[in-house]
Amino acid sequence: MSRLATRFGQLKSQQRKALVSYVMAGDPHPQVTVPLLHQMVEAGVDVIELGLPFSDPMADGPVIALAAERALAGGTNTLDALNMVKEFRQKDQETPVVLMGYLNPVEVIGYEKFVAYANECGVDGILLVDLPPEEAQALDDVLKKYEMDQIFLLAPTSTDERIRHVVKQASGFIYYVSLKGVTGAATLDVSEAAARIQKIKAETDIPVGVGFGISDAASAKAMGGVADAVIVGSAFVKQFASLAPEQAVVETVNKVKELRAALDELV
């Protein structure tokens, strides 16, 4: 059983919701990332989503786009991000790690080489924002070879056909984008998200996580009430835009504790 399946199974048995945290690898410099991941897990993160720095992050709002710029400026590339997972695994063999990024760097490296090394480093799954399920079979074949999960996005605009297509191919969990727009957008409609998530869950037993726009205890608790996981990115990443790295880590860990406490109120 994969680390993702194990973790979601454990949480389900405890009637708890997963907190999935997005961190940009190498932001603001490479030495910050691995210690930050350990501290976030200790504070209550269940699944790590590690961003791969990319120069054209089309699905991301300004907060994460600037994080990618900082990471690239600090010298972090895709292989460096994989090596961060390898270092993380020296102390943590249990927390699932999913890579989130864009197709181009993976294609440049090559599917087989990329997935083989990601597996060696301890990666559990991959989500490529700009790889639609209709074009993902070649990567999926390689991922299955290494027993790694491929995670897909669904959105408020996803058709019934797209939902059926995704639930056939997805594993690990499904990432439901709660808003029309880029990461970091602000207006949540919980009732609409609940209806869409219910529709997805009617088609599959795969856990559904909801992201985009979750930034505080109230929004985490609201979305945690309708999904299996809440996925938080910009609320963590933005700390590094305005604070010294040491203080940004403290604020990020405090934010994890706030969100974890809110989700645990649902038990």
C-alpha atoms as a printed R data frame, in Angstrom:
    type eleno elety resid chain resno       x      y       z
1   ATOM     1    CA   MET     A     1   0.000  0.000   0.000
2   ATOM     2    CA   SER     A     2   1.333  3.452  -0.927
3   ATOM     3    CA   ARG     A     3   2.195  6.070   1.670
4   ATOM     4    CA   LEU     A     4  -0.723  8.190   0.429
5   ATOM     5    CA   ALA     A     5  -3.208  5.343   0.734
6   ATOM     6    CA   THR     A     6  -1.843  4.479   4.168
7   ATOM     7    CA   ARG     A     7  -2.051  8.046   5.428
8   ATOM     8    CA   PHE     A     8  -5.576  8.664   4.141
9   ATOM     9    CA   GLY     A     9  -6.658  5.304   5.526
10  ATOM    10    CA   GLN     A    10  -5.288  6.162   8.955
11  ATOM    11    CA   LEU     A    11  -7.020  9.533   8.968
12  ATOM    12    CA   LYS     A    12 -10.317  8.052   7.824
13  ATOM    13    CA   SER     A    13 -10.231  5.518  10.658
14  ATOM    14    CA   GLN     A    14  -9.686  8.400  13.069
15  ATOM    15    CA   GLN     A    15 -12.431 10.477  11.386
16  ATOM    16    CA   ARG     A    16  -9.876 13.222  10.815
17  ATOM    17    CA   LYS     A    17  -9.249 15.414   7.793
18  ATOM    18    CA   ALA     A    18  -5.892 15.636   6.057
19  ATOM    19    CA   LEU     A    19  -3.921 18.859   6.012
20  ATOM    20    CA   VAL     A    20  -1.919 19.020   2.782
21  ATOM    21    CA   SER     A    21   0.738 21.734   2.701
22  ATOM    22    CA   TYR     A    22   2.320 23.236  -0.388
23  ATOM    23    CA   VAL     A    23   5.945 24.369  -0.098
24  ATOM    24    CA   MET     A    24   8.037 25.721  -2.966
25  ATOM    25    CA   ALA     A    25  11.306 23.794  -3.085
26  ATOM    26    CA   GLY     A    26  14.231 26.145  -2.522
27  ATOM    27    CA   ASP     A    27  12.225 29.195  -1.457
28  ATOM    28    CA   PRO     A    28  13.856 31.500  -0.487
29  ATOM    29    CA   HIS     A    29  17.043 29.428  -0.564
30  ATOM    30    CA   PRO     A    30  17.788 25.688  -0.600
31  ATOM    31    CA   GLN     A    31  18.843 25.370   3.038
32  ATOM    32    CA   VAL     A    32  15.387 26.377   4.286
33  ATOM    33    CA   THR     A    33  13.225 23.698   2.682
34  ATOM    34    CA   VAL     A    34  13.994 20.396   4.396
35  ATOM    35    CA   PRO     A    35  14.081 21.737   7.974
36  ATOM    36    CA   LEU     A    36  10.826 23.591   7.223
37  ATOM    37    CA   LEU     A    37   9.150 20.397   6.014
38  ATOM    38    CA   HIS     A    38  10.092 18.569   9.208
39  ATOM    39    CA   GLN     A    39   8.769 21.396  11.364
40  ATOM    40    CA   MET     A    40   5.504 21.536   9.416
41  ATOM    41    CA   VAL     A    41   4.967 17.793   9.819
42  ATOM    42    CA   GLU     A    42   5.653 18.074  13.550
43  ATOM    43    CA   ALA     A    43   3.069 20.887  13.721
44  ATOM    44    CA   GLY     A    44   0.355 18.810  12.060
45  ATOM    45    CA   VAL     A    45   0.800 18.512   8.283
46  ATOM    46    CA   ASP     A    46  -0.286 15.109   6.938
47  ATOM    47    CA   VAL     A    47   0.838 15.297   3.294
48  ATOM    48    CA   ILE     A    48   3.521 17.472   1.712
49  ATOM    49    CA   GLU     A    49   3.055 18.969  -1.730
50  ATOM    50    CA   LEU     A    50   6.473 20.125  -2.889
51  ATOM    51    CA   GLY     A    51   6.482 22.693  -5.660
52  ATOM    52    CA   LEU     A    52   8.981 22.336  -8.493
53  ATOM    53    CA   PRO     A    53  10.331 25.796  -9.399
54  ATOM    54    CA   PHE     A    54   9.378 26.776 -12.944
55  ATOM    55    CA   SER     A    55   9.812 30.009 -14.875
56  ATOM    56    CA   ASP     A    56   6.274 30.098 -16.316
57  ATOM    57    CA   PRO     A    57   3.862 28.918 -13.588
58  ATOM    58    CA   MET     A    58   0.652 29.648 -15.493
59  ATOM    59    CA   ALA     A    59  -1.777 28.241 -12.905
60  ATOM    60    CA   ASP     A    60  -0.254 30.107 -10.000
61  ATOM    61    CA   GLY     A    61  -1.058 33.520  -8.646
62  ATOM    62    CA   PRO     A    62   1.570 36.117  -7.756
63  ATOM    63    CA   VAL     A    63   2.435 34.648  -4.345
64  ATOM    64    CA   ILE     A    64   3.572 31.261  -5.655
65  ATOM    65    CA   ALA     A    65   4.900 32.694  -8.930
66  ATOM    66    CA   LEU     A    66   7.225 34.957  -6.917
67  ATOM    67    CA   ALA     A    67   8.212 31.998  -4.745
68  ATOM    68    CA   ALA     A    68   9.270 30.160  -7.894
69  ATOM    69    CA   GLU     A    69  11.313 33.199  -8.937
70  ATOM    70    CA   ARG     A    70  13.040 33.303  -5.561
71  ATOM    71    CA   ALA     A    71  13.782 29.576  -5.696
72  ATOM    72    CA   LEU     A    72  15.197 29.777  -9.208
73  ATOM    73    CA   ALA     A    73  17.261 32.834  -8.293
74  ATOM    74    CA   GLY     A    74  18.620 30.878  -5.336
75  ATOM    75    CA   GLY     A    75  19.794 28.133  -7.691
76  ATOM    76    CA   THR     A    76  17.158 25.444  -7.116
77  ATOM    77    CA   ASN     A    77  16.198 23.315 -10.122
78  ATOM    78    CA   THR     A    78  14.014 20.229 -10.552
79  ATOM    79    CA   LEU     A    79  16.704 17.712  -9.616
80  ATOM    80    CA   ASP     A    80  17.605 19.792  -6.558
81  ATOM    81    CA   ALA     A    81  13.964 19.526  -5.456
82  ATOM    82    CA   LEU     A    82  14.111 15.728  -5.779
83  ATOM    83    CA   ASN     A    83  17.270 15.693  -3.702
84  ATOM    84    CA   MET     A    84  15.448 17.651  -1.008
85  ATOM    85    CA   VAL     A    85  12.920 14.820  -0.807
86  ATOM    86    CA   LYS     A    86  15.811 12.364  -0.530
87  ATOM    87    CA   GLU     A    87  17.244 14.359   2.368
88  ATOM    88    CA   PHE     A    88  13.793 14.612   3.997
89  ATOM    89    CA   ARG     A    89  13.444 10.825   3.839
90  ATOM    90    CA   GLN     A    90  16.572 10.369   5.954
91  ATOM    91    CA   LYS     A    91  14.461 11.324   8.985
92  ATOM    92    CA   ASP     A    92  10.873 10.807   7.813
93  ATOM    93    CA   GLN     A    93   9.826  7.607   6.071
94  ATOM    94    CA   GLU     A    94   6.094  8.004   6.702
95  ATOM    95    CA   THR     A    95   4.849 11.407   5.513
96  ATOM    96    CA   PRO     A    96   3.674 11.260   1.871
97  ATOM    97    CA   VAL     A    97   5.367 13.684  -0.524
98  ATOM    98    CA   VAL     A    98   3.730 14.737  -3.786
99  ATOM    99    CA   LEU     A    99   5.518 16.822  -6.401
100 ATOM   100    CA   MET     A   100   3.500 19.620  -7.975
101 ATOM   101    CA   GLY     A   101   4.778 21.350 -11.062
102 ATOM   102    CA   TYR     A   102   4.636 21.687 -14.815
103 ATOM   103    CA   LEU     A   103   5.267 19.303 -17.660
104 ATOM   104    CA   ASN     A   104   8.198 20.959 -19.439
105 ATOM   105    CA   PRO     A   105  11.020 20.167 -16.960
106 ATOM   106    CA   VAL     A   106   9.807 16.577 -16.643
107 ATOM   107    CA   GLU     A   107   9.765 16.120 -20.413
108 ATOM   108    CA   VAL     A   108  13.256 17.606 -20.677
109 ATOM   109    CA   ILE     A   109  14.588 15.056 -18.182
110 ATOM   110    CA   GLY     A   110  12.471 12.255 -19.657
111 ATOM   111    CA   TYR     A   111   9.623 10.369 -17.995
112 ATOM   112    CA   GLU     A   112  11.570  7.209 -17.191
113 ATOM   113    CA   LYS     A   113  14.630  8.992 -15.804
114 ATOM   114    CA   PHE     A   114  12.558 11.490 -13.826
115 ATOM   115    CA   VAL     A   115  10.180  8.967 -12.262
116 ATOM   116    CA   ALA     A   116  12.932  6.455 -11.503
117 ATOM   117    CA   TYR     A   117  14.943  9.064  -9.626
118 ATOM   118    CA   ALA     A   118  11.852 10.519  -7.921
119 ATOM   119    CA   ASN     A   119  11.028  7.017  -6.698
120 ATOM   120    CA   GLU     A   120  14.593  6.524  -5.481
121 ATOM   121    CA   CYS     A   121  14.331  9.809  -3.551
122 ATOM   122    CA   GLY     A   122  11.080  8.784  -1.861
123 ATOM   123    CA   VAL     A   123   8.446 10.685  -3.838
124 ATOM   124    CA   ASP     A   124   4.948  9.200  -3.622
125 ATOM   125    CA   GLY     A   125   3.070 10.986  -6.393
126 ATOM   126    CA   ILE     A   126   3.123 13.726  -8.973
127 ATOM   127    CA   LEU     A   127   0.699 16.396 -10.113
128 ATOM   128    CA   LEU     A   128   1.565 18.204 -13.336
129 ATOM   129    CA   VAL     A   129  -0.793 21.141 -13.636
130 ATOM   130    CA   ASP     A   130  -0.646 21.433 -17.422
131 ATOM   131    CA   LEU     A   131  -0.870 17.714 -18.251
132 ATOM   132    CA   PRO     A   132  -4.533 16.835 -18.915
133 ATOM   133    CA   PRO     A   133  -5.636 13.260 -18.260
134 ATOM   134    CA   GLU     A   134  -6.290 12.705 -21.973
135 ATOM   135    CA   GLU     A   135  -2.554 13.153 -22.615
136 ATOM   136    CA   ALA     A   136  -1.204 11.578 -19.438
137 ATOM   137    CA   GLN     A   137  -1.158  7.878 -20.324
138 ATOM   138    CA   ALA     A   138   2.553  7.734 -21.178
139 ATOM   139    CA   LEU     A   139   3.525  9.231 -17.832
140 ATOM   140    CA   ASP     A   140   0.942  7.097 -16.046
141 ATOM   141    CA   ASP     A   141   2.489  3.934 -17.477
142 ATOM   142    CA   VAL     A   142   5.875  4.882 -16.037
143 ATOM   143    CA   LEU     A   143   4.403  5.897 -12.676
144 ATOM   144    CA   LYS     A   144   2.578  2.576 -12.361
145 ATOM   145    CA   LYS     A   145   5.862  0.778 -12.993
146 ATOM   146    CA   TYR     A   146   7.252  2.440  -9.871
147 ATOM   147    CA   GLU     A   147   3.962  2.269  -7.907
148 ATOM   148    CA   MET     A   148   3.676  6.049  -7.736
149 ATOM   149    CA   ASP     A   149   0.409  7.986  -7.810
150 ATOM   150    CA   GLN     A   150  -0.694 10.438 -10.486
151 ATOM   151    CA   ILE     A   151  -2.899 13.211  -9.127
152 ATOM   152    CA   PHE     A   152  -5.209 15.302 -11.284
153 ATOM   153    CA   LEU     A   153  -7.072 18.549 -10.891
154 ATOM   154    CA   LEU     A   154 -10.819 18.988 -11.167
155 ATOM   155    CA   ALA     A   155 -12.498 22.381 -11.140
156 ATOM   156    CA   PRO     A   156 -15.949 24.005 -10.921
157 ATOM   157    CA   THR     A   157 -15.962 24.012 -14.723
158 ATOM   158    CA   SER     A   158 -15.117 20.302 -15.129
159 ATOM   159    CA   THR     A   159 -17.705 18.448 -17.187
160 ATOM   160    CA   ASP     A   160 -19.233 15.120 -16.180
161 ATOM   161    CA   GLU     A   161 -17.119 13.487 -18.882
162 ATOM   162    CA   ARG     A   162 -13.918 15.017 -17.474
163 ATOM   163    CA   ILE     A   163 -14.839 13.905 -13.957
164 ATOM   164    CA   ARG     A   164 -15.344 10.319 -15.146
165 ATOM   165    CA   HIS     A   165 -12.064 10.448 -17.070
166 ATOM   166    CA   VAL     A   166 -10.115 11.724 -14.069
167 ATOM   167    CA   VAL     A   167 -11.535  9.256 -11.549
168 ATOM   168    CA   LYS     A   168 -10.556  6.388 -13.874
169 ATOM   169    CA   GLN     A   169  -6.929  7.529 -14.039
170 ATOM   170    CA   ALA     A   170  -6.267  9.255 -10.732
171 ATOM   171    CA   SER     A   171  -4.762  7.627  -7.677
172 ATOM   172    CA   GLY     A   172  -3.624  8.893  -4.300
173 ATOM   173    CA   PHE     A   173  -6.184 11.677  -4.140
174 ATOM   174    CA   ILE     A   174  -8.039 14.057  -6.427
175 ATOM   175    CA   TYR     A   175  -7.306 17.767  -6.153
176 ATOM   176    CA   TYR     A   176 -10.508 19.793  -6.442
177 ATOM   177    CA   VAL     A   177  -9.864 23.449  -7.274
178 ATOM   178    CA   SER     A   178 -12.548 25.319  -5.367
179 ATOM   179    CA   LEU     A   179 -12.294 28.523  -7.409
180 ATOM   180    CA   LYS     A   180 -12.153 29.677 -10.980
181 ATOM   181    CA   GLY     A   181  -8.775 31.387 -11.147
182 ATOM   182    CA   VAL     A   182  -5.194 31.018 -10.005
183 ATOM   183    CA   THR     A   183  -3.696 29.959  -6.690
184 ATOM   184    CA   GLY     A   184  -4.172 32.458  -3.905
185 ATOM   185    CA   ALA     A   185  -7.602 33.633  -5.041
186 ATOM   186    CA   ALA     A   186  -9.826 34.658  -2.189
187 ATOM   187    CA   THR     A   187 -13.572 34.056  -2.538
188 ATOM   188    CA   LEU     A   188 -14.864 30.642  -1.479
189 ATOM   189    CA   ASP     A   189 -18.345 29.254  -2.068
190 ATOM   190    CA   VAL     A   190 -18.581 26.330   0.322
191 ATOM   191    CA   SER     A   191 -22.020 25.191  -0.823
192 ATOM   192    CA   GLU     A   192 -20.933 25.032  -4.467
193 ATOM   193    CA   ALA     A   193 -17.747 23.185  -3.525
194 ATOM   194    CA   ALA     A   194 -19.746 20.743  -1.404
195 ATOM   195    CA   ALA     A   195 -22.083 19.949  -4.291
196 ATOM   196    CA   ARG     A   196 -19.199 19.403  -6.716
197 ATOM   197    CA   ILE     A   197 -17.215 17.268  -4.286
198 ATOM   198    CA   GLN     A   198 -20.298 15.138  -3.607
199 ATOM   199    CA   LYS     A   199 -20.619 14.612  -7.358
200 ATOM   200    CA   ILE     A   200 -16.981 13.521  -7.615
201 ATOM   201    CA   LYS     A   201 -17.237 11.200  -4.613
202 ATOM   202    CA   ALA     A   202 -20.282  9.529  -6.139
203 ATOM   203    CA   GLU     A   203 -17.938  8.306  -8.894
204 ATOM   204    CA   THR     A   204 -14.964  7.139  -6.821
205 ATOM   205    CA   ASP     A   205 -13.619  6.055  -3.440
206 ATOM   206    CA   ILE     A   206 -10.401  8.031  -3.977
207 ATOM   207    CA   PRO     A   207 -10.037 10.804  -1.369
208 ATOM   208    CA   VAL     A   208 -10.842 14.327  -2.557
209 ATOM   209    CA   GLY     A   209  -8.818 17.287  -1.345
210 ATOM   210    CA   VAL     A   210  -9.870 20.864  -1.904
211 ATOM   211    CA   GLY     A   211  -7.491 23.755  -2.491
212 ATOM   212    CA   PHE     A   212  -7.222 27.359  -3.700
213 ATOM   213    CA   GLY     A   213  -8.474 30.094  -1.369
214 ATOM   214    CA   ILE     A   214  -7.992 28.305   1.962
215 ATOM   215    CA   SER     A   215  -5.996 30.633   4.158
216 ATOM   216    CA   ASP     A   216  -7.268 30.577   7.745
217 ATOM   217    CA   ALA     A   217  -8.995 28.483  10.376
218 ATOM   218    CA   ALA     A   218 -12.505 29.376   9.212
219 ATOM   219    CA   SER     A   219 -11.957 28.483   5.563
220 ATOM   220    CA   ALA     A   220 -10.057 25.311   6.485
221 ATOM   221    CA   LYS     A   221 -12.830 24.157   8.800
222 ATOM   222    CA   ALA     A   222 -15.535 24.974   6.252
223 ATOM   223    CA   MET     A   223 -13.842 23.051   3.451
224 ATOM   224    CA   GLY     A   224 -12.748 20.269   5.774
225 ATOM   225    CA   GLY     A   225 -16.401 19.686   6.486
226 ATOM   226    CA   VAL     A   226 -17.066 18.722   2.858
227 ATOM   227    CA   ALA     A   227 -13.771 17.146   1.691
228 ATOM   228    CA   ASP     A   228 -11.274 14.525   2.824
229 ATOM   229    CA   ALA     A   229  -8.409 17.018   2.841
230 ATOM   230    CA   VAL     A   230  -7.704 20.713   2.669
231 ATOM   231    CA   ILE     A   231  -4.765 21.877   0.578
232 ATOM   232    CA   VAL     A   232  -3.048 25.109   1.581
233 ATOM   233    CA   GLY     A   233  -0.330 26.879  -0.370
234 ATOM   234    CA   SER     A   234  -0.274 30.641  -0.675
235 ATOM   235    CA   ALA     A   235  -1.043 31.174   3.026
236 ATOM   236    CA   PHE     A   236   2.244 29.407   3.823
237 ATOM   237    CA   VAL     A   237   4.356 30.616   0.918
238 ATOM   238    CA   LYS     A   238   3.528 34.312   1.368
239 ATOM   239    CA   GLN     A   239   5.464 34.426   4.650
240 ATOM   240    CA   PHE     A   240   8.727 34.266   2.713
241 ATOM   241    CA   ALA     A   241   7.870 37.295   0.575
242 ATOM   242    CA   SER     A   242   8.045 39.804   3.407
243 ATOM   243    CA   LEU     A   243   9.846 38.244   6.364
244 ATOM   244    CA   ALA     A   244  13.378 37.083   7.068
245 ATOM   245    CA   PRO     A   245  13.616 33.318   6.500
246 ATOM   246    CA   GLU     A   246  13.850 32.450  10.204
247 ATOM   247    CA   GLN     A   247  10.762 34.494  11.072
248 ATOM   248    CA   ALA     A   248   8.925 33.209   7.989
249 ATOM   249    CA   VAL     A   249   9.481 29.632   9.176
250 ATOM   250    CA   VAL     A   250   8.075 30.503  12.608
251 ATOM   251    CA   GLU     A   251   4.980 32.124  11.073
252 ATOM   252    CA   THR     A   252   4.480 29.202   8.696
253 ATOM   253    CA   VAL     A   253   4.620 26.670  11.518
254 ATOM   254    CA   ASN     A   254   2.178 28.792  13.539
255 ATOM   255    CA   LYS     A   255  -0.187 28.812  10.555
256 ATOM   256    CA   VAL     A   256   0.012 25.013  10.358
257 ATOM   257    CA   LYS     A   257  -0.941 24.755  14.024
258 ATOM   258    CA   GLU     A   258  -3.888 27.126  13.485
259 ATOM   259    CA   LEU     A   259  -5.214 25.105  10.548
260 ATOM   260    CA   ARG     A   260  -4.604 21.754  12.242
261 ATOM   261    CA   ALA     A   261  -6.536 22.872  15.311
262 ATOM   262    CA   ALA     A   262  -9.443 24.039  13.135
263 ATOM   263    CA   LEU     A   263  -9.616 20.727  11.272
264 ATOM   264    CA   ASP     A   264  -9.436 18.744  14.488
265 ATOM   265    CA   GLU     A   265 -12.537 20.558  15.716
266 ATOM   266    CA   LEU     A   266 -14.432 18.574  13.063
267 ATOM   267    CA   VAL     A   267 -13.721 15.266  14.816
